[in-house]
Amino acid sequence: MDADYADAVRELVRRIPVGRAMTYGLIAEVIADRIVAAGGTARGGPRQVGRIMALGDGDWPWWRVVNAAGAPPPHHVAEALDRWDDEEMPLTADRSRIALRRAVWFPEE
DNA sequence: ACATTGACTAATT
DNA sequence: TAATTAGCCAATG
C-alpha cells in the first residue's frame, strides 16, 4: 500500500492552522512536488488524497480539507459545520461552504 | 488485463 | 450559480 503517501497526506493536513483550510488538489500538488524533489516519480492526485481521507485512520483535522468549491465532504457535512464554527472558519454568506478566498492555507516555512 | 468506482477538478453550458 | 462532461490516478474485483 502507499503508507508513505498516506502518511504524507495526514502529516500535511495536521499542519493546517486552526481556522484555515486546504483543497484536495492543493494537497496533492504539494506532495507530488515533494516526491519529485526527492527524486521519485510524481504520482497521486486529488482522488488519491480523497481516498486516504475516506479510510479515516487516526485522529486528524479532516474537516480542514475541502474540495475545490470549498464545500465539505458529503459524508459529515453537519459535523464539519460544527467544527468550523468552533474554530471560527471563514464561511460564505450562506454558510454552505468555506470562504476559500480567505481560508486557504499554503505550507510555508 | 479489463471494468468499475471514488471525501476530485476544470471547462463548458 | 448550478448542472453536465470529460479527464484524472490508484484501488478493487
Coordinates of N, CA and C (backbone and C1' of nucleotides) in Angstrom, one line a residue:
Chain A
M1 N 0.8 -1.2 0.0 CA 0.0 0.0 0.0 C 0.9 1.3 0.0
D2 N 0.3 2.4 -0.2 CA 1.1 3.6 -0.1 C 1.0 4.2 1.3
A3 N 1.6 3.5 2.2 CA 1.6 4.0 3.6 C 2.4 5.3 3.6
D4 N 3.4 5.5 2.8 CA 4.2 6.7 2.7 C 3.3 7.8 2.3
Y5 N 2.6 7.6 1.2 CA 1.7 8.7 0.7 C 0.7 9.1 1.7
A6 N 0.1 8.1 2.3 CA -1.0 8.3 3.3 C -0.4 9.1 4.4
D7 N 0.8 8.8 4.9 CA 1.4 9.5 6.0 C 1.7 10.9 5.6
A8 N 2.2 11.1 4.4 CA 2.5 12.5 3.9 C 1.2 13.3 3.9
V9 N 0.1 12.7 3.5 CA -1.1 13.5 3.4 C -1.6 13.9 4.9
R10 N -1.6 12.9 5.7 CA -2.0 13.2 7.1 C -1.1 14.2 7.8
E11 N 0.2 14.0 7.6 CA 1.1 15.0 8.2 C 0.9 16.4 7.8
L12 N 0.6 16.5 6.5 CA 0.4 17.8 5.9 C -0.9 18.4 6.4
V13 N -1.9 17.6 6.5 CA -3.2 18.1 7.0 C -3.1 18.5 8.4
R14 N -2.3 17.8 9.2 CA -2.1 18.1 10.6 C -1.5 19.5 10.8
R15 N -0.8 19.9 9.8 CA -0.1 21.2 9.9 C -0.9 22.4 9.5
I16 N -2.1 22.1 9.0 CA -3.0 23.2 8.7 C -3.5 23.9 10.0
P17 N -3.2 25.2 10.0 CA -3.6 26.0 11.2 C -5.1 26.0 11.5
V18 N -5.4 26.3 12.7 CA -6.8 26.4 13.1 C -7.5 27.5 12.3
G19 N -8.6 27.3 11.8 CA -9.3 28.4 11.1 C -8.9 28.5 9.6
R20 N -8.0 27.6 9.2 CA -7.6 27.7 7.8 C -8.0 26.3 7.1
A21 N -7.8 26.2 5.8 CA -8.2 25.0 5.1 C -7.4 24.8 3.8
M22 N -7.4 23.6 3.3 CA -6.7 23.3 2.0 C -7.6 22.5 1.2
T23 N -7.4 22.5 -0.1 CA -8.2 21.7 -1.1 C -7.5 20.4 -1.4
Y24 N -8.2 19.5 -1.9 CA -7.6 18.2 -2.2 C -6.5 18.4 -3.3
G25 N -6.9 19.2 -4.3 CA -5.9 19.4 -5.4 C -4.6 20.0 -4.9
L26 N -4.8 21.0 -4.0 CA -3.6 21.7 -3.5 C -2.7 20.7 -2.7
I27 N -3.3 19.9 -1.9 CA -2.5 18.9 -1.1 C -1.8 17.9 -2.0
A28 N -2.5 17.5 -3.0 CA -2.0 16.6 -4.0 C -0.8 17.2 -4.7
E29 N -0.9 18.4 -5.0 CA 0.2 19.1 -5.7 C 1.5 19.2 -4.8
V30 N 1.3 19.7 -3.6 CA 2.4 19.8 -2.6 C 3.1 18.5 -2.5
I31 N 2.4 17.5 -2.2 CA 3.0 16.2 -2.0 C 3.7 15.7 -3.3
A32 N 3.1 15.9 -4.4 CA 3.7 15.4 -5.7 C 5.0 16.1 -5.9
D33 N 5.0 17.4 -5.6 CA 6.2 18.2 -5.7 C 7.3 17.6 -4.8
R34 N 6.9 17.3 -3.6 CA 7.9 16.7 -2.7 C 8.5 15.4 -3.2
I35 N 7.7 14.6 -3.7 CA 8.1 13.3 -4.2 C 9.1 13.5 -5.4
V36 N 8.8 14.5 -6.2 CA 9.7 14.8 -7.3 C 11.0 15.3 -6.8
A37 N 10.9 16.2 -5.9 CA 12.1 16.8 -5.3 C 13.0 15.8 -4.6
A38 N 12.4 14.7 -4.2 CA 13.1 13.6 -3.6 C 13.6 12.6 -4.6
G39 N 13.4 13.0 -5.9 CA 13.9 12.1 -7.0 C 12.9 11.0 -7.4
G40 N 11.7 11.0 -6.9 CA 10.8 10.0 -7.3 C 9.9 10.4 -8.5
T41 N 9.0 9.5 -8.9 CA 8.1 9.8 -10.0 C 6.8 10.3 -9.4
A42 N 6.3 11.4 -9.9 CA 5.1 12.0 -9.4 C 3.9 11.1 -9.6
R43 N 3.2 11.0 -8.5 CA 2.0 10.1 -8.5 C 1.0 10.7 -7.6
G44 N -0.2 10.1 -7.7 CA -1.2 10.6 -6.9 C -2.0 11.8 -7.5
G45 N -3.0 12.2 -6.9 CA -3.8 13.3 -7.4 C -4.9 13.5 -6.4
P46 N -5.8 14.4 -6.7 CA -6.9 14.8 -5.8 C -7.7 13.5 -5.3
R47 N -7.9 12.6 -6.2 CA -8.7 11.4 -5.9 C -8.0 10.5 -4.9
Q48 N -6.7 10.5 -5.0 CA -5.9 9.6 -4.1 C -5.9 10.2 -2.7
V49 N -5.8 11.5 -2.7 CA -5.9 12.2 -1.4 C -7.2 11.9 -0.8
G50 N -8.3 12.0 -1.6 CA -9.6 11.8 -1.1 C -9.8 10.3 -0.6
R51 N -9.2 9.4 -1.3 CA -9.3 8.0 -0.9 C -8.7 7.8 0.5
I52 N -7.6 8.4 0.7 CA -6.9 8.3 2.0 C -7.8 8.9 3.1
M53 N -8.4 10.0 2.8 CA -9.3 10.6 3.8 C -10.4 9.7 4.2
A54 N -10.9 9.0 3.1 CA -12.0 8.1 3.3 C -11.7 7.0 4.3
L55 N -10.4 6.6 4.3 CA -10.0 5.5 5.2 C -10.2 6.0 6.6
G56 N -9.9 7.3 6.8 CA -10.1 7.9 8.1 C -9.4 7.2 9.3
D57 N -8.2 6.7 9.1 CA -7.5 6.1 10.2 C -6.8 7.2 11.0
G58 N -7.0 7.2 12.3 CA -6.4 8.1 13.2 C -7.2 9.4 13.4
D59 N -6.7 10.2 14.3 CA -7.4 11.5 14.6 C -6.6 12.6 14.0
W60 N -7.3 13.2 13.0 CA -6.6 14.4 12.4 C -7.8 15.2 11.8
P61 N -7.5 16.5 11.7 CA -8.5 17.5 11.2 C -8.9 17.4 9.8
W62 N -9.7 16.3 9.5 CA -10.1 16.1 8.1 C -11.1 17.2 7.6
W63 N -11.7 17.9 8.6 CA -12.7 18.9 8.3 C -12.0 20.2 7.7
R64 N -10.7 20.2 7.8 CA -10.0 21.4 7.2 C -9.6 21.1 5.8
V65 N -10.0 20.0 5.2 CA -9.8 19.7 3.8 C -11.1 19.6 3.1
V66 N -11.2 20.5 2.1 CA -12.4 20.5 1.3 C -12.1 20.5 -0.2
N67 N -13.2 20.3 -1.0 CA -13.0 20.2 -2.4 C -12.8 21.6 -3.0
A68 N -12.5 21.7 -4.3 CA -12.2 23.0 -4.9 C -13.3 24.0 -4.8
A69 N -14.5 23.6 -4.5 CA -15.6 24.5 -4.4 C -15.7 25.1 -3.0
G70 N -14.9 24.5 -2.1 CA -15.0 24.9 -0.7 C -16.1 24.2 0.1
A71 N -16.7 23.3 -0.5 CA -17.8 22.5 0.1 C -17.2 21.4 0.9
P72 N -17.8 21.0 2.0 CA -17.4 19.9 2.8 C -17.7 18.6 2.2
P73 N -17.1 17.5 2.6 CA -17.3 16.2 2.1 C -18.8 15.8 2.3
P74 N -19.5 15.2 1.4 CA -20.9 14.9 1.5 C -21.2 13.8 2.6
H75 N -20.2 13.5 3.4 CA -20.4 12.4 4.4 C -20.6 12.9 5.8
H76 N -19.9 14.0 6.2 CA -20.0 14.5 7.5 C -20.3 16.0 7.5
V77 N -21.2 16.4 6.6 CA -21.4 17.8 6.4 C -21.7 18.6 7.8
A78 N -22.7 18.0 8.5 CA -23.1 18.6 9.8 C -21.9 18.8 10.7
E79 N -21.2 17.7 10.9 CA -20.1 17.7 11.8 C -19.0 18.8 11.4
A80 N -18.7 18.8 10.1 CA -17.8 19.7 9.6 C -18.2 21.1 9.9
L81 N -19.5 21.4 9.8 CA -20.0 22.7 10.1 C -19.8 23.1 11.5
D82 N -20.0 22.1 12.4 CA -19.8 22.4 13.8 C -18.3 22.7 14.1
R83 N -17.4 21.9 13.5 CA -16.0 22.2 13.7 C -15.6 23.5 13.3
W84 N -16.2 23.9 12.1 CA -15.9 25.2 11.6 C -16.3 26.3 12.5
D85 N -17.5 26.1 13.1 CA -18.0 27.2 14.0 C -17.1 27.2 15.2
D86 N -16.6 26.1 15.7 CA -15.8 26.0 16.9 C -14.5 26.8 16.7
E87 N -13.9 26.6 15.5 CA -12.6 27.3 15.3 C -12.7 28.6 14.4
E88 N -13.9 29.1 14.2 CA -14.1 30.3 13.5 C -13.6 30.3 12.1
M89 N -13.9 29.3 11.4 CA -13.5 29.1 10.0 C -14.3 30.1 9.2
P90 N -13.6 30.9 8.3 CA -14.4 31.9 7.4 C -15.3 31.1 6.5
L91 N -16.6 31.4 6.6 CA -17.6 30.8 5.7 C -18.2 31.7 4.8
T92 N -18.9 31.2 3.8 CA -19.6 32.1 2.8 C -20.8 32.6 3.5
A93 N -21.5 33.5 2.9 CA -22.7 34.2 3.5 C -23.7 33.1 3.8
D94 N -23.9 32.1 3.0 CA -25.0 31.1 3.2 C -24.5 30.0 4.1
R95 N -23.2 30.1 4.6 CA -22.6 29.1 5.5 C -22.7 27.7 4.9
S96 N -22.7 27.5 3.6 CA -22.8 26.2 3.0 C -21.4 25.7 2.6
R97 N -20.4 26.6 2.6 CA -19.0 26.2 2.3 C -18.0 27.2 2.9
I98 N -16.7 26.8 2.8 CA -15.7 27.7 3.3 C -15.4 28.8 2.4
A99 N -15.1 30.0 2.9 CA -14.7 31.1 2.0 C -13.2 30.9 1.7
L100 N -13.0 30.1 0.7 CA -11.6 29.7 0.3 C -10.7 31.0 0.1
R101 N -11.3 32.0 -0.5 CA -10.5 33.3 -0.7 C -9.7 33.7 0.5
R102 N -10.4 33.5 1.7 CA -9.8 33.9 2.9 C -9.1 32.8 3.7
A103 N -9.6 31.6 3.6 CA -9.2 30.5 4.4 C -8.1 29.6 3.9
V104 N -7.9 29.6 2.6 CA -6.9 28.7 2.0 C -5.5 28.9 2.6
W105 N -4.9 27.9 2.9 CA -3.5 28.0 3.6 C -2.6 27.2 2.7
F106 N -1.4 27.7 2.6 CA -0.3 27.0 1.8 C 0.9 26.8 2.8
P107 N 1.4 25.6 2.8 CA 2.5 25.3 3.7 C 3.8 26.1 3.4
E108 N 4.1 27.0 4.3 CA 5.3 27.9 4.1 C 6.1 27.9 5.4
E109 N 7.3 27.7 5.3 CA 8.2 27.6 6.4 C 8.1 26.2 7.0
Chain B
dA1 P -0.7 -6.7 -18.8 O5' -2.2 -7.1 -18.9 C5' -2.6 -8.0 -19.9 C4' -4.1 -7.9 -20.0 C3' -4.6 -6.5 -20.2 O3' -5.7 -6.5 -21.1 C1' -5.5 -7.5 -18.2
dC2 P -6.4 -5.1 -21.4 O5' -7.8 -5.3 -20.5 C5' -8.7 -6.4 -20.9 C4' -10.1 -6.1 -20.3 C3' -10.6 -4.7 -20.5 O3' -12.0 -4.7 -20.6 C1' -10.3 -5.2 -18.2
dA3 P -12.8 -3.4 -20.8 O5' -13.5 -3.3 -19.4 C5' -14.3 -4.4 -19.0 C4' -15.1 -4.1 -17.7 C3' -15.7 -2.7 -17.7 O3' -17.0 -2.7 -17.1 C1' -14.1 -2.8 -16.0
dT4 P -17.8 -1.4 -16.8 O5' -17.5 -1.2 -15.3 C5' -17.6 -2.3 -14.4 C4' -17.5 -1.8 -12.9 C3' -18.1 -0.4 -12.7 O3' -18.8 -0.4 -11.4 C1' -15.8 -0.3 -12.1
dT5 P -19.7 0.8 -11.0 O5' -18.8 1.5 -9.9 C5' -18.1 0.7 -8.9 C4' -17.3 1.6 -8.1 C3' -17.8 3.0 -7.8 O3' -17.6 3.3 -6.5 C1' -15.6 3.1 -8.6
dG6 P -18.7 4.4 -5.9 O5' -17.6 5.4 -5.3 C5' -16.7 5.0 -4.3 C4' -15.6 6.0 -4.2 C3' -16.2 7.4 -4.2 O3' -15.6 8.2 -3.1 C1' -14.5 7.2 -5.8
dA7 P -16.6 8.4 -2.0 O5' -16.4 9.9 -1.9 C5' -16.1 10.5 -0.7 C4' -15.6 11.9 -1.0 C3' -14.2 12.0 -1.7 O3' -14.1 13.3 -2.2 C1' -14.0 12.5 0.6
dC8 P -14.7 13.8 -3.7 O5' -13.3 14.0 -4.5 C5' -12.1 14.4 -3.9 C4' -11.3 15.2 -4.9 C3' -11.8 16.5 -5.3 O3' -10.8 17.5 -5.4 C1' -11.7 15.2 -7.2
dT9 P -11.1 19.0 -5.7 O5' -10.8 19.2 -7.2 C5' -9.7 18.5 -7.8 C4' -9.4 19.1 -9.2 C3' -9.8 20.5 -9.4 O3' -8.8 21.2 -10.2 C1' -11.0 19.2 -10.9
dA10 P -8.8 22.7 -10.5 O5' -9.2 22.9 -12.0 C5' -8.6 22.0 -13.0 C4' -9.2 22.2 -14.3 C3' -9.7 23.6 -14.6 O3' -9.4 23.9 -15.9 C1' -11.6 22.2 -14.7
dA11 P -9.8 25.3 -16.5 O5' -10.8 24.9 -17.7 C5' -10.6 23.7 -18.5 C4' -11.8 23.5 -19.3 C3' -12.4 24.7 -19.9 O3' -12.8 24.4 -21.2 C1' -14.0 23.6 -18.6
dT12 P -13.6 25.6 -22.1 O5' -15.1 25.0 -22.1 C5' -15.3 23.6 -22.3 C4' -16.8 23.3 -22.3 C3' -17.6 24.4 -23.0 O3' -18.7 23.8 -23.7 C1' -18.4 24.1 -20.8
dT13 P -19.5 24.7 -24.8 O5' -21.0 24.8 -24.1 C5' -21.2 24.2 -22.9 C4' -22.6 23.9 -22.7 C3' -23.6 24.9 -23.2 O3' -24.9 24.3 -23.3 C1' -23.4 25.2 -20.9
Chain C
dT1 P -21.3 32.9 -7.1 O5' -22.5 32.1 -7.6 C5' -23.9 32.3 -7.2 C4' -24.8 31.2 -7.6 C3' -24.2 29.8 -7.3 O3' -25.3 29.0 -6.8 C1' -24.5 29.9 -9.6
dA2 P -25.0 27.6 -6.2 O5' -25.6 26.6 -7.3 C5' -26.9 26.7 -7.8 C4' -27.2 25.8 -9.0 C3' -26.7 24.4 -8.8 O3' -27.7 23.5 -9.4 C1' -25.7 25.2 -10.7
dA3 P -27.7 22.0 -9.1 O5' -27.5 21.3 -10.5 C5' -28.4 21.6 -11.5 C4' -27.9 21.1 -12.9 C3' -27.4 19.7 -12.9 O3' -27.9 19.1 -14.1 C1' -25.7 21.1 -13.7
dT4 P -27.7 17.5 -14.4 O5' -26.6 17.5 -15.6 C5' -26.2 18.6 -16.3 C4' -25.4 18.4 -17.5 C3' -24.9 16.9 -17.7 O3' -24.8 16.7 -19.1 C1' -23.1 18.4 -17.3
dT5 P -24.0 15.3 -19.6 O5' -22.5 15.7 -19.6 C5' -22.1 16.9 -20.4 C4' -20.7 16.7 -20.9 C3' -20.2 15.3 -21.1 O3' -19.4 15.2 -22.2 C1' -18.9 16.3 -19.4
dA6 P -18.7 13.8 -22.6 O5' -17.2 14.1 -22.2 C5' -16.6 15.4 -22.5 C4' -15.2 15.5 -22.0 C3' -14.4 14.2 -22.1 O3' -13.1 14.5 -22.3 C1' -14.6 14.8 -19.8
dG7 P -12.0 13.5 -22.7 O5' -10.9 13.5 -21.6 C5' -10.4 14.8 -21.2 C4' -9.7 14.7 -19.9 C3' -8.8 13.5 -19.7 O3' -7.4 14.0 -19.4 C1' -10.1 13.9 -17.8
dC8 P -6.3 12.9 -19.2 O5' -6.3 12.6 -17.6 C5' -6.1 13.7 -16.7 C4' -6.2 13.2 -15.3 C3' -5.6 11.9 -15.0 O3' -4.3 12.1 -14.6 C1' -7.8 12.1 -14.0
dC9 P -3.2 10.9 -14.6 O5' -3.4 10.1 -13.2 C5' -3.2 10.9 -12.0 C4' -3.3 9.9 -10.9 C3' -2.6 8.6 -11.0 O3' -2.0 8.2 -9.9 C1' -4.9 8.2 -10.6
dA10 P -1.0 6.9 -9.9 O5' -1.8 6.0 -8.9 C5' -2.2 6.5 -7.7 C4' -3.2 5.6 -7.0 C3' -2.8 4.1 -6.9 O3' -3.1 3.6 -5.6 C1' -5.0 4.4 -7.9
dA11 P -2.7 2.2 -5.3 O5' -4.2 1.6 -4.9 C5' -5.0 2.3 -4.0 C4' -6.4 1.6 -3.9 C3' -6.4 0.1 -3.6 O3' -7.5 -0.1 -2.8 C1' -7.5 0.6 -5.6
dT12 P -7.5 -1.6 -2.0 O5' -8.9 -2.2 -2.6 C5' -9.5 -1.6 -3.7 C4' -10.7 -2.4 -4.2 C3' -10.6 -3.9 -3.9 O3' -11.9 -4.5 -3.7 C1' -10.6 -3.5 -6.2
dG13 P -12.1 -6.0 -3.3 O5' -12.7 -6.7 -4.6 C5' -14.0 -6.2 -5.0 C4' -14.4 -6.8 -6.4 C3' -14.2 -8.4 -6.4 O3' -15.3 -9.0 -7.0 C1' -12.9 -7.4 -8.1

